[in-house]
Coordinates of C-alpha atoms and ligand atoms in Angstrom, one line a residue:
M1 CA -38.6 21.6 16.2
L2 CA -35.3 23.1 15.0
D3 CA -36.8 25.2 12.1
L4 CA -33.4 25.9 10.4
T5 CA -32.6 27.1 6.9
L6 CA -31.1 24.1 5.0
I7 CA -29.7 23.9 1.5
P8 CA -29.9 20.2 0.2
A9 CA -27.3 18.6 -2.1
S10 CA -27.1 20.4 -5.4
N11 CA -26.0 17.3 -7.2
A12 CA -23.1 19.2 -8.8
V13 CA -20.7 17.0 -10.8
L14 CA -17.4 16.8 -8.9
P15 CA -14.1 17.1 -10.6
E16 CA -11.6 14.2 -11.0
V17 CA -9.4 13.4 -7.9
R18 CA -6.5 15.8 -7.8
I19 CA -3.0 14.4 -7.3
N20 CA -0.5 16.6 -5.4
R21 CA 3.3 16.1 -5.2
H22 CA 6.1 18.1 -3.6
W23 CA 7.5 21.1 -5.4
I24 CA 11.2 21.4 -4.7
G25 CA 13.9 23.3 -6.6
G26 CA 11.4 24.4 -9.2
A27 CA 10.2 20.9 -10.1
V28 CA 7.5 18.5 -9.2
V29 CA 9.2 15.7 -7.2
P30 CA 8.0 12.4 -5.8
S31 CA 8.7 11.5 -2.1
R32 CA 12.2 10.3 -1.5
D33 CA 11.5 7.4 0.9
G34 CA 8.6 5.1 0.0
D35 CA 5.4 6.2 -1.6
G36 CA 3.0 7.1 1.2
W37 CA -0.1 9.1 0.2
T38 CA -2.7 10.9 2.1
E39 CA -6.3 10.9 0.7
R40 CA -8.6 13.8 1.4
Q41 CA -12.3 13.0 1.6
S42 CA -14.6 16.0 1.1
P43 CA -16.3 16.8 4.4
S44 CA -19.5 17.7 2.6
H45 CA -19.6 15.1 -0.1
G46 CA -17.8 12.2 1.5
V47 CA -15.8 11.2 -1.5
V48 CA -12.0 11.4 -2.2
V49 CA -11.2 14.7 -3.8
S50 CA -7.4 14.8 -3.6
R51 CA -4.5 12.4 -3.0
S52 CA -1.2 14.0 -1.8
A53 CA 2.3 12.7 -1.3
R54 CA 3.0 12.0 2.4
G55 CA 6.5 13.3 2.7
T56 CA 9.2 12.3 5.2
A57 CA 12.0 14.2 7.0
A58 CA 14.1 13.5 3.9
D59 CA 11.7 15.4 1.7
A60 CA 11.6 18.3 4.2
E61 CA 15.4 18.3 4.3
A62 CA 15.6 18.4 0.4
A63 CA 13.2 21.4 0.4
I64 CA 15.2 23.2 3.0
A65 CA 18.4 22.5 1.1
A66 CA 16.9 24.0 -2.1
A67 CA 15.7 27.1 -0.2
R68 CA 19.1 27.5 1.5
T69 CA 21.0 27.4 -1.8
A70 CA 18.5 29.8 -3.4
F71 CA 18.9 32.2 -0.6
D72 CA 22.7 32.0 -0.3
D73 CA 23.4 32.5 -4.0
G74 CA 21.2 35.7 -4.0
R75 CA 19.1 34.7 -7.0
W76 CA 16.1 36.4 -5.2
S77 CA 17.5 38.4 -2.3
Q78 CA 19.8 40.3 -4.5
L79 CA 17.1 41.4 -7.0
S80 CA 15.8 45.0 -6.7
G81 CA 12.6 45.6 -4.9
K82 CA 11.1 46.6 -8.3
A83 CA 12.0 43.2 -9.8
R84 CA 10.6 41.3 -6.8
A85 CA 7.4 43.4 -7.0
T86 CA 7.0 42.7 -10.7
V87 CA 6.9 38.9 -10.0
L88 CA 4.5 39.4 -7.0
L89 CA 2.1 41.4 -9.2
K90 CA 2.1 38.8 -11.9
V91 CA 1.3 36.1 -9.3
A92 CA -1.6 38.3 -8.1
D93 CA -3.0 38.4 -11.7
L94 CA -2.6 34.7 -12.1
I95 CA -4.4 33.9 -8.9
E96 CA -7.3 36.1 -10.1
A97 CA -7.3 34.2 -13.4
N98 CA -7.5 30.9 -11.5
V99 CA -10.1 31.8 -8.8
D100 CA -12.8 29.4 -9.9
R101 CA -10.4 26.4 -10.2
M102 CA -8.7 27.1 -6.9
A103 CA -12.0 27.9 -5.0
L104 CA -13.6 24.6 -6.2
I105 CA -10.9 22.4 -4.7
E106 CA -10.7 24.6 -1.6
T107 CA -14.4 24.1 -1.1
L108 CA -14.2 20.3 -1.6
E109 CA -11.2 19.9 0.7
S110 CA -12.4 22.2 3.5
G111 CA -16.2 22.1 3.4
K112 CA -16.6 25.8 3.2
P113 CA -19.1 27.5 0.9
I114 CA -18.0 28.1 -2.7
T115 CA -18.8 31.8 -2.6
Q116 CA -16.6 32.2 0.5
A117 CA -13.8 30.1 -1.1
R118 CA -13.9 32.4 -4.1
G119 CA -13.8 35.4 -1.8
E120 CA -10.8 33.9 0.0
V121 CA -8.8 33.2 -3.2
S122 CA -9.6 36.6 -4.8
G123 CA -9.0 38.4 -1.6
A124 CA -5.6 36.7 -1.3
A125 CA -4.6 38.2 -4.7
D126 CA -4.9 41.6 -3.1
L127 CA -2.5 40.5 -0.3
W128 CA 0.1 39.7 -3.1
R129 CA -0.5 43.1 -4.6
Y130 CA -0.1 44.9 -1.3
A131 CA 3.1 42.9 -0.5
A132 CA 4.4 44.0 -4.0
S133 CA 4.0 47.6 -2.9
L134 CA 6.0 46.9 0.2
A135 CA 8.8 45.3 -1.8
R136 CA 9.3 48.7 -3.6
T137 CA 9.0 50.9 -0.5
L138 CA 10.9 49.0 2.2
H139 CA 13.7 50.9 3.7
G140 CA 15.6 51.3 7.0
D141 CA 16.6 54.4 9.0
S142 CA 19.3 57.0 9.0
H143 CA 20.9 58.8 11.9
N144 CA 22.4 62.1 10.8
S145 CA 22.6 63.9 14.1
L146 CA 25.3 61.8 15.9
G147 CA 27.9 64.6 15.5
A148 CA 29.8 66.1 12.5
D149 CA 32.0 63.1 12.1
M150 CA 29.5 60.3 12.4
L151 CA 26.7 58.9 10.3
A152 CA 24.7 55.7 11.0
V153 CA 22.2 53.8 8.9
V154 CA 20.0 51.0 9.9
L155 CA 19.7 48.4 7.1
K156 CA 16.8 46.0 6.7
E157 CA 17.9 42.7 5.2
P158 CA 15.9 39.5 4.5
I159 CA 16.1 37.2 7.4
G160 CA 17.0 34.2 5.2
V161 CA 15.2 30.8 4.8
V162 CA 11.7 30.8 6.2
S163 CA 9.6 27.8 7.0
I164 CA 5.8 28.4 6.6
I165 CA 3.3 26.0 8.2
T166 CA -0.4 26.6 7.6
P167 CA -3.7 25.2 8.9
W168 CA -6.8 23.9 7.1
N169 CA -9.4 26.6 7.9
F170 CA -8.3 29.3 5.5
P171 CA -5.5 27.5 3.5
F172 CA -4.9 30.0 0.7
W173 CA -5.6 33.2 2.7
I174 CA -3.3 32.3 5.5
L175 CA -0.6 31.2 3.1
S176 CA -1.0 34.6 1.4
Q177 CA -0.7 36.4 4.8
K178 CA 2.8 35.0 4.9
L179 CA 4.4 34.0 1.6
P180 CA 4.2 37.2 -0.4
F181 CA 5.5 39.2 2.6
A182 CA 8.5 36.9 3.0
L183 CA 9.1 37.1 -0.7
A184 CA 8.8 40.9 -0.7
A185 CA 11.5 40.9 2.0
G186 CA 13.8 38.8 -0.2
C187 CA 13.5 35.6 1.7
T188 CA 13.3 32.0 0.3
C189 CA 10.7 29.7 1.7
V190 CA 9.7 26.1 2.5
V191 CA 5.9 25.7 2.8
K192 CA 4.0 22.9 4.4
P193 CA 0.2 23.1 4.0
S194 CA -2.2 21.2 6.2
E195 CA -2.5 17.6 5.1
L196 CA -6.3 18.2 5.0
T197 CA -6.2 21.1 2.5
P198 CA -3.0 21.0 0.5
S199 CA -4.2 21.5 -3.1
T200 CA -4.4 25.3 -3.5
T201 CA -0.9 25.6 -2.1
V202 CA 0.4 23.1 -4.7
M203 CA -1.6 24.9 -7.4
L204 CA 0.2 28.1 -6.4
A205 CA 3.5 26.5 -7.3
E206 CA 2.5 26.4 -11.0
L207 CA 1.5 30.1 -10.8
L208 CA 4.8 31.1 -9.2
A209 CA 6.8 29.4 -11.9
E210 CA 4.6 31.1 -14.6
A211 CA 5.2 34.5 -13.0
G212 CA 8.9 34.0 -13.3
L213 CA 9.9 33.3 -9.7
P214 CA 13.3 31.7 -9.8
A215 CA 13.5 27.9 -9.0
G216 CA 14.2 27.1 -5.4
V217 CA 12.9 30.3 -4.0
V218 CA 9.6 28.7 -2.9
N219 CA 9.5 25.0 -2.1
I220 CA 6.5 23.0 -1.0
V221 CA 6.7 19.8 0.9
L222 CA 3.6 17.8 1.7
G223 CA 2.9 15.6 4.7
L224 CA 2.0 15.5 8.4
G225 CA 3.1 17.7 11.2
Q226 CA 5.4 14.8 12.3
P227 CA 7.8 14.4 10.7
V228 CA 7.6 17.2 8.0
G229 CA 6.5 20.1 10.1
A230 CA 8.8 19.2 12.9
T231 CA 11.8 19.1 10.6
L232 CA 10.9 22.6 9.2
A233 CA 10.8 23.8 12.8
S234 CA 14.1 22.3 14.0
D235 CA 16.5 22.3 11.0
P236 CA 19.5 24.6 11.6
R237 CA 19.5 25.8 7.9
V238 CA 16.2 27.5 8.5
D239 CA 16.4 31.1 9.9
M240 CA 12.7 31.6 10.8
I241 CA 9.5 29.7 11.2
T242 CA 6.1 31.2 10.8
F243 CA 3.2 29.0 11.9
T244 CA -0.5 29.4 12.0
G245 CA -2.5 26.7 13.9
S246 CA -3.4 25.5 17.3
T247 CA -1.8 26.9 20.4
A248 CA -0.8 23.4 21.5
V249 CA 1.2 22.7 18.3
G250 CA 2.5 26.3 18.3
K251 CA 4.1 25.7 21.7
G252 CA 5.7 22.5 20.4
I253 CA 7.1 24.5 17.4
A254 CA 8.6 27.1 19.7
A255 CA 10.2 24.3 21.7
A256 CA 11.6 22.6 18.5
A257 CA 12.9 26.0 17.2
S258 CA 14.7 26.8 20.4
G259 CA 17.5 24.3 19.7
T260 CA 18.8 26.7 17.0
L261 CA 17.2 29.9 18.4
K262 CA 15.6 30.6 15.0
K263 CA 13.0 33.4 14.9
V264 CA 9.5 32.1 15.7
A265 CA 6.2 33.8 14.6
L266 CA 3.0 32.2 15.8
E267 CA -0.6 32.9 14.9
L268 CA -2.6 30.7 17.3
G269 CA -6.1 30.2 18.7
G270 CA -8.6 32.7 20.2
K271 CA -11.7 32.9 22.4
N272 CA -12.9 36.2 21.1
P273 CA -15.5 38.2 22.9
Q274 CA -18.0 40.7 21.6
V275 CA -19.4 43.0 24.3
I276 CA -22.8 44.5 23.7
F277 CA -24.0 47.6 25.6
P278 CA -27.7 48.6 25.7
D279 CA -27.1 51.8 23.7
A280 CA -25.7 49.8 20.7
D281 CA -27.2 49.6 17.3
L282 CA -28.7 46.2 18.3
E283 CA -29.8 45.2 14.8
S284 CA -26.3 45.5 13.5
A285 CA -24.9 43.9 16.6
V286 CA -27.2 40.8 16.2
D287 CA -26.2 40.4 12.6
A288 CA -22.5 40.7 13.4
V289 CA -22.8 38.2 16.3
V290 CA -24.4 35.7 13.9
F291 CA -21.8 36.3 11.2
G292 CA -19.0 36.1 13.8
I293 CA -20.0 32.7 15.1
Y294 CA -21.2 30.9 11.9
F295 CA -18.7 32.2 9.3
N296 CA -16.6 29.2 8.2
V297 CA -18.8 27.1 10.6
G298 CA -17.1 28.8 13.5
Q299 CA -13.8 27.3 12.4
C300 CA -12.0 30.7 12.5
C301 CA -9.2 31.9 14.8
N302 CA -11.3 35.1 14.9
S303 CA -14.6 33.4 15.6
G304 CA -16.7 35.6 17.9
S305 CA -17.4 32.6 20.0
R306 CA -18.5 34.3 23.3
I307 CA -20.8 37.3 23.6
I308 CA -20.9 39.3 26.8
V309 CA -24.3 41.1 26.8
H310 CA -25.5 43.8 29.2
Q311 CA -27.9 42.1 31.7
D312 CA -30.7 44.6 30.9
I313 CA -30.9 43.4 27.3
A314 CA -29.4 39.9 27.5
E315 CA -32.7 38.0 27.2
A316 CA -34.1 40.0 24.3
F317 CA -30.8 40.1 22.5
T318 CA -30.2 36.4 22.8
A319 CA -33.7 35.7 21.5
R320 CA -32.9 37.8 18.4
V321 CA -29.6 35.9 17.9
V322 CA -31.5 32.6 18.0
D323 CA -34.1 33.9 15.5
L324 CA -31.5 35.2 13.1
S325 CA -29.5 31.9 13.5
R326 CA -32.5 30.0 12.1
Q327 CA -32.3 32.1 8.9
V328 CA -28.6 31.3 8.2
A329 CA -28.3 28.9 5.2
F330 CA -26.5 25.7 6.2
G331 CA -25.9 23.1 3.5
D332 CA -24.2 22.1 0.3
P333 CA -21.1 24.2 0.0
L334 CA -21.3 23.9 -3.8
D335 CA -24.6 25.8 -3.8
P336 CA -24.0 29.6 -4.1
A337 CA -26.9 30.1 -1.7
T338 CA -25.1 28.3 1.2
Q339 CA -23.6 30.4 3.9
V340 CA -22.3 27.7 6.2
G341 CA -20.8 24.4 5.1
A342 CA -19.4 21.2 6.7
I343 CA -17.2 20.5 9.7
V344 CA -13.7 19.7 8.6
S345 CA -13.5 16.1 10.0
P346 CA -15.7 13.6 12.0
E347 CA -13.2 13.9 14.9
H348 CA -13.5 17.6 15.0
G349 CA -17.3 17.3 14.9
A350 CA -17.2 15.0 18.0
K351 CA -14.9 17.5 19.8
I352 CA -17.4 20.3 19.2
D353 CA -20.3 18.1 20.4
G354 CA -18.2 17.2 23.5
Y355 CA -18.1 20.8 24.6
V356 CA -21.8 21.2 24.2
T357 CA -22.6 18.0 26.1
A358 CA -20.2 19.0 29.0
A359 CA -21.8 22.5 29.2
R360 CA -25.3 20.9 29.4
K361 CA -24.1 18.6 32.2
S362 CA -22.7 21.6 34.1
G363 CA -26.1 23.3 34.0
A364 CA -25.9 25.5 30.9
T365 CA -29.0 25.8 28.7
V366 CA -28.9 25.0 25.0
A367 CA -31.2 27.7 23.5
L368 CA -30.7 26.5 19.9
G369 CA -29.2 23.5 18.2
G370 CA -26.6 21.5 20.2
G371 CA -26.2 18.5 17.9
P372 CA -25.1 17.1 14.5
L373 CA -27.1 18.2 11.5
Q374 CA -28.0 15.9 8.6
I375 CA -28.2 17.8 5.2
P376 CA -30.2 15.7 2.7
G377 CA -27.9 14.0 0.2
L378 CA -24.7 15.0 1.9
A379 CA -22.1 13.4 4.3
P380 CA -23.0 13.4 8.0
Q381 CA -20.5 16.1 8.9
F382 CA -22.6 19.2 9.6
Y383 CA -23.4 20.7 13.0
Q384 CA -26.4 22.7 14.0
P385 CA -26.2 26.4 14.7
T386 CA -25.9 26.4 18.5
V387 CA -26.5 29.0 21.2
V388 CA -25.6 28.2 24.8
T389 CA -26.9 30.4 27.6
G390 CA -26.6 30.2 31.4
V391 CA -22.8 29.8 30.9
T392 CA -20.4 30.6 33.7
P393 CA -16.9 31.9 33.1
D394 CA -15.3 28.8 34.5
M395 CA -16.9 26.3 32.1
A396 CA -14.7 24.9 29.3
I397 CA -17.1 26.1 26.7
A398 CA -16.6 29.7 27.9
R399 CA -12.8 29.4 28.1
E400 CA -11.5 27.0 25.4
E401 CA -11.6 27.3 21.6
V402 CA -14.5 25.2 20.5
F403 CA -13.9 25.9 16.8
G404 CA -17.4 25.3 15.7
P405 CA -20.8 27.0 15.3
V406 CA -21.3 27.3 19.0
L407 CA -22.0 30.6 20.7
T408 CA -21.8 31.1 24.4
V409 CA -23.6 33.9 26.2
L410 CA -22.3 35.6 29.3
T411 CA -23.7 38.8 30.9
F412 CA -22.3 41.9 32.6
R413 CA -23.4 45.1 34.4
T414 CA -20.5 47.5 34.2
L415 CA -17.7 48.3 31.8
D416 CA -15.2 47.1 34.4
E417 CA -17.0 43.8 34.8
A418 CA -17.1 43.4 31.1
L419 CA -13.3 44.0 30.8
R420 CA -12.6 41.5 33.6
L421 CA -14.6 38.9 31.7
V422 CA -12.9 39.7 28.4
N423 CA -9.4 39.6 29.9
D424 CA -10.0 36.6 32.1
A425 CA -8.7 34.4 29.2
D426 CA -5.6 32.6 28.1
Y427 CA -6.1 33.9 24.6
G428 CA -5.9 37.5 23.3
L429 CA -6.5 37.5 19.6
S430 CA -9.4 39.8 19.0
A431 CA -12.3 41.5 20.8
G432 CA -15.3 43.7 19.9
V433 CA -17.5 46.3 21.5
W434 CA -20.9 47.5 20.5
S435 CA -22.0 51.0 21.8
E436 CA -23.0 54.3 20.3
N437 CA -20.9 56.0 22.9
V438 CA -17.4 56.8 21.7
H439 CA -16.1 57.0 25.3
T440 CA -17.3 53.5 26.0
C441 CA -15.7 52.2 22.9
L442 CA -12.3 53.9 23.5
A443 CA -12.2 52.8 27.2
F444 CA -13.0 49.3 26.1
A445 CA -10.3 49.3 23.4
R446 CA -7.7 50.6 25.8
G447 CA -8.6 48.1 28.5
T448 CA -8.7 45.0 26.3
Q449 CA -5.9 42.5 26.0
A450 CA -6.1 41.6 22.3
G451 CA -4.2 42.1 19.1
T452 CA -7.2 43.5 17.3
V453 CA -10.2 45.4 18.8
W454 CA -13.3 46.0 16.6
T455 CA -15.8 48.7 17.5
N456 CA -19.3 48.4 16.0
T457 CA -18.1 45.9 13.5
W458 CA -16.6 42.4 13.4
M459 CA -13.8 40.6 11.5
D460 CA -13.1 43.5 9.1
G461 CA -9.6 43.2 7.8
F462 CA -7.3 44.9 5.3
P463 CA -3.9 44.1 3.9
E464 CA -2.7 47.5 5.3
V465 CA -3.8 46.7 8.9
T466 CA -1.6 44.4 10.9
F467 CA -2.9 41.3 12.6
G468 CA -1.8 39.1 15.4
G469 CA -2.4 38.0 19.0
V470 CA -1.2 38.6 22.5
K471 CA -1.0 36.1 25.4
Q472 CA -1.4 32.5 24.1
S473 CA -2.8 33.7 20.8
G474 CA 0.6 34.2 19.3
L475 CA 3.9 35.9 18.8
G476 CA 4.6 38.5 16.1
R477 CA 2.4 40.2 13.6
E478 CA 1.3 39.5 10.0
I479 CA 0.2 41.8 7.1
G480 CA 0.6 45.5 7.1
S481 CA 4.1 46.9 7.1
Y482 CA 4.7 45.2 10.4
G483 CA 4.1 41.9 8.6
L484 CA 7.0 42.6 6.3
D485 CA 9.2 43.6 9.2
E486 CA 8.8 40.2 10.7
F487 CA 10.8 38.8 7.7
M488 CA 13.6 41.3 8.0
E489 CA 16.8 41.3 10.0
I490 CA 18.1 44.6 11.2
K491 CA 21.7 45.6 10.8
S492 CA 23.2 48.9 12.1
L493 CA 26.0 50.4 10.1
V494 CA 28.0 53.0 12.0
M495 CA 30.4 55.2 9.9
R496 CA 33.1 57.7 10.8
I497 CA 33.5 60.5 8.3
G498 CA 37.1 61.6 7.8
R499 CA 40.0 60.8 10.2
S500 CA 38.7 62.5 13.4
R501 CA 38.9 59.5 15.8
A502 CA 41.5 60.1 18.7
P503 CA 43.7 57.0 19.1
W504 CA 42.6 54.8 22.0
V505 CA 46.1 53.8 23.1
R506 CA 48.2 56.9 22.7
G507 CA 45.4 59.5 22.6
Q508 CA 44.6 59.4 26.4
G509 CA 46.7 62.1 27.7
Ligands
LIG601 P1 -2.9 22.4 13.9 O1 -2.1 23.1 14.9 O2 -3.5 21.1 14.2 O3 -2.1 22.3 12.5 C1 -1.6 23.4 11.8 C2 -0.4 22.9 11.0 O4 0.6 22.4 11.8 C3 -0.8 21.8 10.0 O5 -0.1 22.0 8.8 C4 -0.2 20.5 10.7 O6 0.2 19.5 9.8 C5 1.0 21.1 11.4 N1 1.5 20.4 12.5 C6 0.8 19.5 13.3 N2 1.7 19.0 14.2 C7 2.9 19.6 14.0 C8 4.2 19.5 14.7 N3 4.4 18.7 15.7 N4 5.2 20.2 14.2 C9 5.0 21.0 13.1 N5 3.9 21.2 12.5 C10 2.8 20.5 12.9 O7 -4.1 23.5 13.5 P2 -5.3 23.2 12.6 O8 -6.3 22.3 13.3 O9 -4.9 23.0 11.2 O10 -6.0 24.7 12.6 C11 -6.8 25.2 13.5 C12 -6.1 26.0 14.5 O11 -5.4 27.1 13.9 C13 -7.0 26.7 15.5 O12 -6.5 26.6 16.8 C14 -7.1 28.2 15.1 O13 -7.4 29.1 16.0 C15 -5.7 28.3 14.5 N6 -5.7 29.5 13.6 C16 -5.1 30.7 14.0 C17 -5.1 31.8 13.1 C18 -4.5 33.1 13.5 O14 -4.2 33.9 12.6 N7 -4.3 33.3 14.8 C19 -5.7 31.6 11.9 C20 -6.2 30.4 11.5 C21 -6.2 29.3 12.4

């Protein structure tokens, strides 16, 4: 008997099917070649909720051309930081005014709970505000101690035209980790959202225009990775590509970008561990583990998908995780009581189940869940909260990104052993430690190969605090002031003061 907490269909009335087209040069435009469309069925409700133009390479090229012209004529890059900040702040206000509208379609396209979609959209407004503050404060360096006759300054300049490719799991948040920072820097952009969740990106176009962003500064082209994303990665008129998505596609993007040596920034997958010591506040740790694995149905780059628990407490701790998992509300994403919604696609659900089946076959124990979940009145695209014990570090379920509500449990005896398990991974996005001993926490933080380390918390983030991965979790950083720097080129300006330079030819002797 599973004994889970389920929220049945709320029978909410769904909005009309949304139509999305490209946004190029400040106008809504149809596809250039043919009239291909991609329909998005709601993962939770099983009905079509949006229909989006399926662009071709020609559409991507038109968007790049618009961004290139807009950058080169200086309509945005030559504005003062104050003027750029004014637009970004207006965008933030407009996002806040449209939270409900945007959150509803985000929920229907992605399957995530409405409360979390609202949080994502309103939280994104804060990213726009923070980026506005950076637009006004960005500056380079000066070198005033090179000698009496020399002065050098290091200028920061916008890198140019930036391609932005985003995934489906946090469509509006991830867009907002990139776009306002690129705009604060003075760049122009071409954006390709995931074909599964394009609507909030297209809605943003209207808000950008209303906020006074000049035409052509942001262009949105809809379609599949091939050919649209691939064109954004390889076109010589693009100066930088910033991508969030799977490690496999990220590697392909780096290869495609190498032909023109454009700058590449990648935010990729993770297999993020939380290590629990016996002296931890175990109640808080259990709650954070449950949050870390089920938030967004585990479809998070930051999902805390493997816990590494001290052997002395492993059995009792896992039992508490299983108990608390039963209390998490899985069900209709449109019901505000729901905490966990639907899996993004049937194919992805099958992939999740494949990992659990393989682990079972290799001798692991499924302590909870381990199969699809039918929510009364909704589409068959949910997965049970799942806890897998008896896992060994070599199993695929312990090493690869499952991207579902599936937690694996490993055990350790010493800090060194825990660190070996943590670092024995291709990924290095985030990691966490639970202990009341500050020395344990600091030793863990120093020894961990990860872009972010959380101590006694999980998945807390702030616009001020930079984010990114090491190893195969990515290249470069987002948000914080480092996030702005990614979109800037550095130019050194070296100046002689007066006529003090001895001639090279006749000044030798
Ligand atoms: P994905 O790699 O399948 O797709 C991401 C985007 O790339 C989509 O817009 C897709 O259309 C596009 N794309 C696909 N093939 C392409 C190609 N050949 N050239 C250019 N673009 C192409 O990823 P997904 O399934 O949408 O998202 C899930 C993945 O994203 C997970 O691996 C997750 O860990 C990762 N992710 C990472 C972060 C982070 O910040 N590190 C955040 C969220 C998601």
